[in-house]
Each structure stands twice: as structure tokens, then as C-alpha cells.
CSV table of C-alpha atoms in Angstrom, one decimal:
chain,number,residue,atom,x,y,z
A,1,UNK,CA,-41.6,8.6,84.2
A,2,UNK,CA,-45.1,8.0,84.8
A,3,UNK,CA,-46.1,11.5,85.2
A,4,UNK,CA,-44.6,12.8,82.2
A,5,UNK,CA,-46.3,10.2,80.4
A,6,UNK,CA,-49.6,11.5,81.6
A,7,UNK,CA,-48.6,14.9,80.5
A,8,UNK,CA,-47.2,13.9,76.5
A,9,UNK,CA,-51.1,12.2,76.6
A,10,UNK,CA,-52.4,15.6,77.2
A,11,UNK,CA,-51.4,16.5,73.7
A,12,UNK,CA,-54.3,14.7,72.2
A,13,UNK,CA,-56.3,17.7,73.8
A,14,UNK,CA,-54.7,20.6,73.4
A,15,UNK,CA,-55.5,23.0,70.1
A,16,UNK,CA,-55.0,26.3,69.0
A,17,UNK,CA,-57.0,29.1,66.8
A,18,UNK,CA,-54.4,28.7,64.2
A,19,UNK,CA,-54.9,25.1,63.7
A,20,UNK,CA,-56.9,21.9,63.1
A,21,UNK,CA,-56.6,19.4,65.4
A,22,UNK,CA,-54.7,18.8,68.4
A,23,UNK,CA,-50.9,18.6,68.8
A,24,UNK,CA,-50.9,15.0,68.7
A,25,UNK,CA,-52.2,15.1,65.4
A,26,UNK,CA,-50.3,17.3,63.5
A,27,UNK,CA,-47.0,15.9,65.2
A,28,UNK,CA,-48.3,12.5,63.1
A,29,UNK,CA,-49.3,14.4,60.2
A,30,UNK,CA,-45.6,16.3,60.5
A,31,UNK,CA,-43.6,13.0,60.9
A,32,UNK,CA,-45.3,10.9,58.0
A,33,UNK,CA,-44.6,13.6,55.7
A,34,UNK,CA,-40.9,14.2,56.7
A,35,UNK,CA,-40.8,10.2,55.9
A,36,UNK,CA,-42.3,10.2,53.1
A,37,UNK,CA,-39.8,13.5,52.0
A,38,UNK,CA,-37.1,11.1,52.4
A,39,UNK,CA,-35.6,12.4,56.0
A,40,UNK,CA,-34.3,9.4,58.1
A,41,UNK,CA,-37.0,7.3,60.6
A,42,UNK,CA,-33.6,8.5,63.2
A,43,UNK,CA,-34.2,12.6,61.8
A,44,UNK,CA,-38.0,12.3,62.3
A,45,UNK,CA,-37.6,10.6,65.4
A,46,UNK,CA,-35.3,12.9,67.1
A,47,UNK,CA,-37.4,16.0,65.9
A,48,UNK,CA,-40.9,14.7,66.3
A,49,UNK,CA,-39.7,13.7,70.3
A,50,UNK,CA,-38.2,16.9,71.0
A,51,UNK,CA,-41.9,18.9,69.7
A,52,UNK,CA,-43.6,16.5,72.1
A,53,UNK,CA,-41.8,16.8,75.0
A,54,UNK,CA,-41.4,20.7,74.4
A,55,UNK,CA,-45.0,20.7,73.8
A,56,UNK,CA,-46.1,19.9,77.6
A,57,UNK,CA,-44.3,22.9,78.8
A,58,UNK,CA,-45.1,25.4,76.1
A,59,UNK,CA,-48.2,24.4,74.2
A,60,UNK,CA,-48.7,25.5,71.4
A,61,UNK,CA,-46.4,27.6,71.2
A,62,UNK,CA,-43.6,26.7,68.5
A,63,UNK,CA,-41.0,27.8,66.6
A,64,UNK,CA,-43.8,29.7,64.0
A,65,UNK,CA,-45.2,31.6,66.6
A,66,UNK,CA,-42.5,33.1,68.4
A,67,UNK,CA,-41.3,34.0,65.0
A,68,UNK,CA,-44.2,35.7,64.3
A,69,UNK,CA,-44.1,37.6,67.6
A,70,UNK,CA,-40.9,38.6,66.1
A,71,UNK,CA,-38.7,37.0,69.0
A,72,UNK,CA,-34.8,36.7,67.8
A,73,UNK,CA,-34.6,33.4,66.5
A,74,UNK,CA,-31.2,32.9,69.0
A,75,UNK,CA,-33.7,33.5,72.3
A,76,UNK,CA,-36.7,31.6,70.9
A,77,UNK,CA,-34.3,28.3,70.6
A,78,UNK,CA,-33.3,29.0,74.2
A,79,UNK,CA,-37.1,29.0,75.2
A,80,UNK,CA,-37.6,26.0,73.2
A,81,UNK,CA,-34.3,24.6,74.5
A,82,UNK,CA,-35.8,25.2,78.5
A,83,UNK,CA,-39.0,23.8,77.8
A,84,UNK,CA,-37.4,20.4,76.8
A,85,UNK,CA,-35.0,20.9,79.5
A,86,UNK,CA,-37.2,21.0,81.9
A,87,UNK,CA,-39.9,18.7,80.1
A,88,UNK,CA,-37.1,15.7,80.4
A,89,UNK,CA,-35.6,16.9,84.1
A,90,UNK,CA,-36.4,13.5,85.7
A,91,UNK,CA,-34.7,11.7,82.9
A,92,UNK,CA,-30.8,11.8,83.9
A,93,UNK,CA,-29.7,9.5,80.8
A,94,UNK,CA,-31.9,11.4,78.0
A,95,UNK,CA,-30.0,13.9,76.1
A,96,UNK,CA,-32.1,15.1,73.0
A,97,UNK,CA,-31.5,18.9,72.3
A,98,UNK,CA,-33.9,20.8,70.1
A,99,UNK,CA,-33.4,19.2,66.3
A,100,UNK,CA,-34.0,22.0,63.5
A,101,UNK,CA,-37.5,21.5,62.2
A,102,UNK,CA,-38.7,19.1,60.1
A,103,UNK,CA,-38.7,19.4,56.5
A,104,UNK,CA,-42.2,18.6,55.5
A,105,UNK,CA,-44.7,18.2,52.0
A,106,UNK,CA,-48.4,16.9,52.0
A,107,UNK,CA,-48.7,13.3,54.8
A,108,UNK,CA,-49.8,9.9,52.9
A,109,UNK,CA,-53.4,9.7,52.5
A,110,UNK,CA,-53.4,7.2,55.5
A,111,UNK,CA,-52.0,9.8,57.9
A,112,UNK,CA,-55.3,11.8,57.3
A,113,UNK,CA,-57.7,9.0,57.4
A,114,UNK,CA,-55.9,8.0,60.8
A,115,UNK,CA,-56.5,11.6,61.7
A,116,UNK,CA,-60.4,11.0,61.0
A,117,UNK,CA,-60.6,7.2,62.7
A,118,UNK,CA,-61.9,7.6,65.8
A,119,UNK,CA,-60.9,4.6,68.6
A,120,UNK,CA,-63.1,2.4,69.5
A,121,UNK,CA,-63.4,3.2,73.0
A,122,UNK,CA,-63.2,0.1,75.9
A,123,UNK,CA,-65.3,-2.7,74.5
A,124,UNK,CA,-65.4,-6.2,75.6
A,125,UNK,CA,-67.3,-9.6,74.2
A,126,UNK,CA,-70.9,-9.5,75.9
A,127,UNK,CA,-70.3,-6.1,77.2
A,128,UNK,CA,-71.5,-2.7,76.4
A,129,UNK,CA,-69.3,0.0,74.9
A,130,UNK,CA,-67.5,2.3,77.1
A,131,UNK,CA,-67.4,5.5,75.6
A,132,UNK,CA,-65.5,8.8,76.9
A,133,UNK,CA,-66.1,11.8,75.2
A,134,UNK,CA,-64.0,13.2,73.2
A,135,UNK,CA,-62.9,10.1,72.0
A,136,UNK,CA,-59.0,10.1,70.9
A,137,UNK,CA,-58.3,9.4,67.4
A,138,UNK,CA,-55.6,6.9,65.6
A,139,UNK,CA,-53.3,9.4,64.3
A,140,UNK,CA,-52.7,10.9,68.1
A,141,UNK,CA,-52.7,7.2,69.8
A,142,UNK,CA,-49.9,6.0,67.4
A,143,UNK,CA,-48.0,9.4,67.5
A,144,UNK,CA,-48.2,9.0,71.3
A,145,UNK,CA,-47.1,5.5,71.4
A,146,UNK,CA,-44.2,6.3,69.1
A,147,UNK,CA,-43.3,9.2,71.7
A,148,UNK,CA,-43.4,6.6,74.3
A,149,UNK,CA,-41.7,4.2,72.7
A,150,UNK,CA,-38.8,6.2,72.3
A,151,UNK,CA,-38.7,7.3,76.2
A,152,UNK,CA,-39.0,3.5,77.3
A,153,UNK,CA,-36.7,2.2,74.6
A,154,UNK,CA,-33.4,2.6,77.5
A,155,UNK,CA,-35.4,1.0,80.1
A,156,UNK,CA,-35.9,-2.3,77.8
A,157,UNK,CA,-32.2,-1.8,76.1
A,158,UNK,CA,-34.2,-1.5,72.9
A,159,UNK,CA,-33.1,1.1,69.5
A,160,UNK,CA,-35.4,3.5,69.6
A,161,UNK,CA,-36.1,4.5,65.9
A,162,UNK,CA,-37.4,1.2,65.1
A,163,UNK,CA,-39.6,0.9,67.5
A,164,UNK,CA,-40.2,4.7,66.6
A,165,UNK,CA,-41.1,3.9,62.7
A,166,UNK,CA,-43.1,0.8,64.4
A,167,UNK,CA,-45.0,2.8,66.8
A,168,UNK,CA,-46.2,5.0,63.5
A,169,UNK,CA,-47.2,2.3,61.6
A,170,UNK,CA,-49.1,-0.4,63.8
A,171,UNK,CA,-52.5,0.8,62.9
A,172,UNK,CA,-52.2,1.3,59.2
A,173,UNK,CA,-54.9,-0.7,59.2
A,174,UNK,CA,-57.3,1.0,60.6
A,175,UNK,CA,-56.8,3.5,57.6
A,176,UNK,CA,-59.5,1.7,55.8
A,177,UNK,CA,-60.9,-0.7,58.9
A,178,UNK,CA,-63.2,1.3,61.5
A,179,UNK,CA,-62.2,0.5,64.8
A,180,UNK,CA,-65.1,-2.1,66.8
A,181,UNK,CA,-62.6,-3.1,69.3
A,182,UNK,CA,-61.9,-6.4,71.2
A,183,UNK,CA,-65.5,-7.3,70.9
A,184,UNK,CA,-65.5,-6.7,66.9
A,185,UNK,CA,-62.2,-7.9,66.2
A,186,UNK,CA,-63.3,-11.7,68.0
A,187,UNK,CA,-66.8,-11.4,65.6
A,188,UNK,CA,-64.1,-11.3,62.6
A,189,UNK,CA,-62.8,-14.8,63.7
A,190,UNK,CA,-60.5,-16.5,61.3
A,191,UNK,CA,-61.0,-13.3,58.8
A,192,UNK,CA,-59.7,-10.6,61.1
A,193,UNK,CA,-55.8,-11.2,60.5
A,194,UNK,CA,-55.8,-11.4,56.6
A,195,UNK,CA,-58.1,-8.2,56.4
A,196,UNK,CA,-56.1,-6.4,58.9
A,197,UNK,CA,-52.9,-7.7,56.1
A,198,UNK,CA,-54.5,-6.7,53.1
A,199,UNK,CA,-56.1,-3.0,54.9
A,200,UNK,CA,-52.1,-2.5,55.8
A,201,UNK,CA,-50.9,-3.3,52.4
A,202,UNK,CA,-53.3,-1.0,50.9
A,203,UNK,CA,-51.9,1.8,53.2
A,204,UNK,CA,-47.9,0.6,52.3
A,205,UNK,CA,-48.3,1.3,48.4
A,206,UNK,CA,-48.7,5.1,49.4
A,207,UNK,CA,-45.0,4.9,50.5
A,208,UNK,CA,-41.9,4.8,48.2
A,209,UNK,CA,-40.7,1.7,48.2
A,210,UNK,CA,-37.3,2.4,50.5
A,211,UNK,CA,-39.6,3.7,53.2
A,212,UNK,CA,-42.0,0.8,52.6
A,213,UNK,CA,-39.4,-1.7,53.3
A,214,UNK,CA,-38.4,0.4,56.4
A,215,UNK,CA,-41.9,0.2,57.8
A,216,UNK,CA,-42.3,-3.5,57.1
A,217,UNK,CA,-38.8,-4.1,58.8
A,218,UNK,CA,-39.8,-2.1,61.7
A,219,UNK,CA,-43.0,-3.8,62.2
A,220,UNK,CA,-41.8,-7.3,62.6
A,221,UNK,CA,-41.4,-6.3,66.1
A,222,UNK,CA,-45.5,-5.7,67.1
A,223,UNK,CA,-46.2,-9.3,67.1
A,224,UNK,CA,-44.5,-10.1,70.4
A,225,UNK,CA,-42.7,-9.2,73.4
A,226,UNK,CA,-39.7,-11.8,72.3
A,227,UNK,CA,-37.2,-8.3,71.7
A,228,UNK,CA,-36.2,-5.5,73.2
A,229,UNK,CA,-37.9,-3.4,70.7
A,230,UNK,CA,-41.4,-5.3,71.1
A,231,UNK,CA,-41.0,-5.0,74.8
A,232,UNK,CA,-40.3,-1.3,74.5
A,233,UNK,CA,-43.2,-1.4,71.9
A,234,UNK,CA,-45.8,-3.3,74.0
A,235,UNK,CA,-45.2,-1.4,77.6
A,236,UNK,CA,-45.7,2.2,75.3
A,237,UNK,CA,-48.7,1.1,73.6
A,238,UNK,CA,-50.2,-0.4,76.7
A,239,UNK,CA,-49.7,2.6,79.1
A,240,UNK,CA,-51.4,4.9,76.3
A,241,UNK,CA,-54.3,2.6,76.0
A,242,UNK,CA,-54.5,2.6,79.9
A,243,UNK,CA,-53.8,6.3,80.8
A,244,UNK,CA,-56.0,7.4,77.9
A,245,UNK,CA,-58.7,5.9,80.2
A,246,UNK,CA,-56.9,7.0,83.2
A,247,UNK,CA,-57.5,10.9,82.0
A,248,UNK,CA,-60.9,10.3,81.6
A,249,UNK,CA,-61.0,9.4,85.1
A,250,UNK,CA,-58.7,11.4,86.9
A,251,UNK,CA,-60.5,14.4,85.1
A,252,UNK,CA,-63.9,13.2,86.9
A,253,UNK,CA,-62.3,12.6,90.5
A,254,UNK,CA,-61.0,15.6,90.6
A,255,UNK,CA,-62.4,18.4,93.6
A,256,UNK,CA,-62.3,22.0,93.9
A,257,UNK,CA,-60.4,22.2,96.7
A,258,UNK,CA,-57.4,20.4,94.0
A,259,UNK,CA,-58.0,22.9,91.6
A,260,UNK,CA,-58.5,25.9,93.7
A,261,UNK,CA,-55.7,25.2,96.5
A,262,UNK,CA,-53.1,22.7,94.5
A,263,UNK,CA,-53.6,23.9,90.6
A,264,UNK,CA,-53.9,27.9,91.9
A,265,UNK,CA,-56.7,28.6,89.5
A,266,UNK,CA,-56.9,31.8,90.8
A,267,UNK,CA,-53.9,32.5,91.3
A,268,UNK,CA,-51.5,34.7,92.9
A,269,UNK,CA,-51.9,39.1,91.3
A,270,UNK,CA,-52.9,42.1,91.9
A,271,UNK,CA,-56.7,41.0,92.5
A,272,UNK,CA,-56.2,37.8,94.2
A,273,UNK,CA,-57.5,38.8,97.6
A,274,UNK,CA,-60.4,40.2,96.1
A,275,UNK,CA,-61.3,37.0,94.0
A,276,UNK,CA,-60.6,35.7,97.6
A,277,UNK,CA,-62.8,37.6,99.1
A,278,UNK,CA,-65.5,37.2,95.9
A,279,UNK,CA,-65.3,33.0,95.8
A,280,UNK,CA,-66.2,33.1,100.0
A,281,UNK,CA,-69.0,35.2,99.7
A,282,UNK,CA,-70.3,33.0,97.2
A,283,UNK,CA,-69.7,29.6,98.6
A,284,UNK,CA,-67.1,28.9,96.1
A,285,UNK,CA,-63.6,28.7,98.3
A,286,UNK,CA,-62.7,25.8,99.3
């Protein structure tokens, strides 16, 4: 599963003309407004998964666009079908056709200050910030550990929408907190858990008061690994904390050789012996 993982993470970086922000985002935005609409944490869950995974095959490319390129609606749920076919073709026990669309308004504030948080990067007591640009921001970390969540939820016998709705709502917070980090949240001391309770709260009374319960419910599992749901919840938010890094990395290790010979960036047409031809003469092939 671990390279699928790797490419869900990918969709804090990809955008589009058409849009602000990257996927991740707007699949947060998208899901905290169906909530809040009154659609089921289950509905939201199902539909929000399905964009994801979709998503690493086909981009940006959704349901608008091949409408707009005027693509039968019958043949652009096939293509949309495929890419989650093919997106969840090392998973043999995950079945998750393509859910219709959301039905979605305007997010809670909170979902657009998210949006606007950025993390705090690696920081560490006596250390010095570790930054990587562009940093990620909360909105795309908590819709990718929701993602996760739901993927790992079999592996740990744990219901997925909870620790879905969970997954959403762990860094309500930070709505209203800037993110320091380890090294700030140790400075808070004693103060850090009843600010991080009352910065939550103040995010809860933009929900109706069924979905506020929901989200209260669901987050009894983020204080431990005790459950199956915090176990599912803990092993998604940790692998996106470590392969946000991880990207970074990779990213910087990788050679020319990888991107010319594995990733065929010039790739096979018309012209390819001549781009060949060009990339030797200039001491570009590798």
C-alpha cells in the first residue's frame, strides 16, 4: 500500500488554472461542506475517497471538466470508474465504486483557516526548524490522513467513517492556534492541552449541533492507540507526517538518468529520436 500512499500525498501539490489550491484542499473544503449540508460522515466518506484515489490517476481532471469537454456523461463515469480501478488495483478486499458527487454549500469558517495554516515543518526542543518549501498546509494533511485512515481501517479491523470524521477534525485547533511544532507545543507546558480544548471548541460551535456531537464522538479515538479506530487513526497520521518529509527527499535524490530512462520524460513519438539525438549532443542523455 505504501506506494499508493506516496501517490494520494501527491495531491497536496497538484493544481489547476481553474482553481485555488491544490486537490488536497478542496477535497477538505468539499467534505466539510457536504457535513455541514447534512450528508452522512459514511456519504462524505465514500465520495471524498473515491475523488482521492481517482485523483492519482487522472489529476485534475473531474467530473466538471469532462463535462465541459462535452464527454457523454455514461463514458466519463467509465473513465472515472478506470481510474479508481486501477488507482486501488493492489487492494483485492477494497470495493468503492465511483459515489455521485457531493452535494456541497459554503465549508465552516475553520475549513478555510485550515486551508491558510501552514504546518509547522520538523522542529524539535533545542533544535533548529526544518523547513521544506512549499510547506503543506492543515486542511491537505487532515484530508490526507482521513484518506489514509480509511485505506488502513481493514488492516487494523477498524470502521472506517469514524476514524474518517476523526481524521477531519484532529486539528480544529489549529484553526485559531498557529502551528510551532514539538518544540512550541513543550514551551506551552501545562497550558498547551486546555488551549488546544478551548481553540477546538471555538471551531465545534460553527457545526450544527448533530454533526457536533458526531465529531466529538469520533474524536474520542485520537488520544490513544487503545482501539482499532485509533490504531487505524495513529498509523495514517503518522505515515503522512513521515512521507510528507519523505517527498521532500525523494524529490532531491532523484537523477537524470531516473527521470530520463525510468519516468520517459521524453518519451516515446514522432520526434523522439531526434530529442535523442538533440539531449547527446548537448550532454544531456543519460
Amino acid at each position: 500500500m505504501l506506494g499508493l500512499l506516496r501517490e494520494l500525498g501527491e495531491l497536496k501539490r497538484i493544481r489547476s488554472a481553474a482553481h485555488q489550491g491544490s486537490i488536497a484542499q478542496r477535497l477538505f473544503a468539499a467534505a466539510w461542506s457536504a457535513l455541514v449540508a447534512g450528508q452522512s460522515p459514511m456519504a462524505v466518506m465514500r465520495a471524498t475517497t473515491a475523488a482521492a484515489l481517482a485523483a492519482t490517476r487522472l489529476g485534475d481532471i473531474d467530473r466538471t471538466v469532462l463535462a465541459e469537454l462535452a464527454i457523454p456523461p455514461a463514458d466519463a463515469e467509465a473513465i472515472l470508474d478506470r481510474a479508481l480501478r486501477e488507482a486501488t488495483a493492489e487492494l483485492p478486499d477494497f470495493s468503492l465504486g465511483m459515489p455521485e458527487p457531493l452535494t456541497t454549500g459554503t465549508p465552516p469558517r475553520f475549513a478555510t483557516l485550515l486551508a491558510r495554516q501552514p504546518r509547522a515543518g520538523v522542529t524539535c526542543p533545542g533544535r533548529p526548524r526544518l523547513l521544506l518549501e512549499p510547506p503543506e498546509d492543515h486542511a491537505e494533511h487532515c484530508l490526507m490522513v482521513a484518506v489514509y485512515g480509511v485505506l488502513l481501517a481493514p488492516v487494523y479491523g477498524a470502521r472506517p467513517a469514524p476514524v474518517f470524521l476523526a481524521s477531519l477534525a484532529h486539528h480544529l485547533h489549529n484553526a485559531l492556534i498557529p502551528d510551532s511544532g514539538f518544540a512550541g507545543e513543550v514551551l506551552l507546558g501545562e497550558h498547551l492541552e486546555p488551549a488546544f480544548a478551548r481553540a477546538t471548541e471555538h471551531a465545534m460551535a460553527e457545526l450544527p449541533a448533530p454533526l457536533a456531537e458526531a465529531v466529538r464522538q469520533a474524536r474520542t479515538i485520537l488520544p490513544d492507540a487503545g482501539t482499532a479506530e485509533g490504531r487505524a487513526f495513529h498509523a495514517a497520521d503518522t505515515l503522512d507526517r513521515v512521507l510528507q518529509i519523505e517527498q521532500h527527499l525523494r524529490a532531491g535524490k532523484a537523477s537524470m538518468g531516473y527521470v530520463l530512462n525510468d519516468m520517459a520524460l521524453v518519451h516515446e513519438g514522432p520526434v523522439k529520436d531526434f530529442q535523442d539525438q538533440l539531449l547527446a549532443a548537448v550532454g544531456l542523455a543519460a
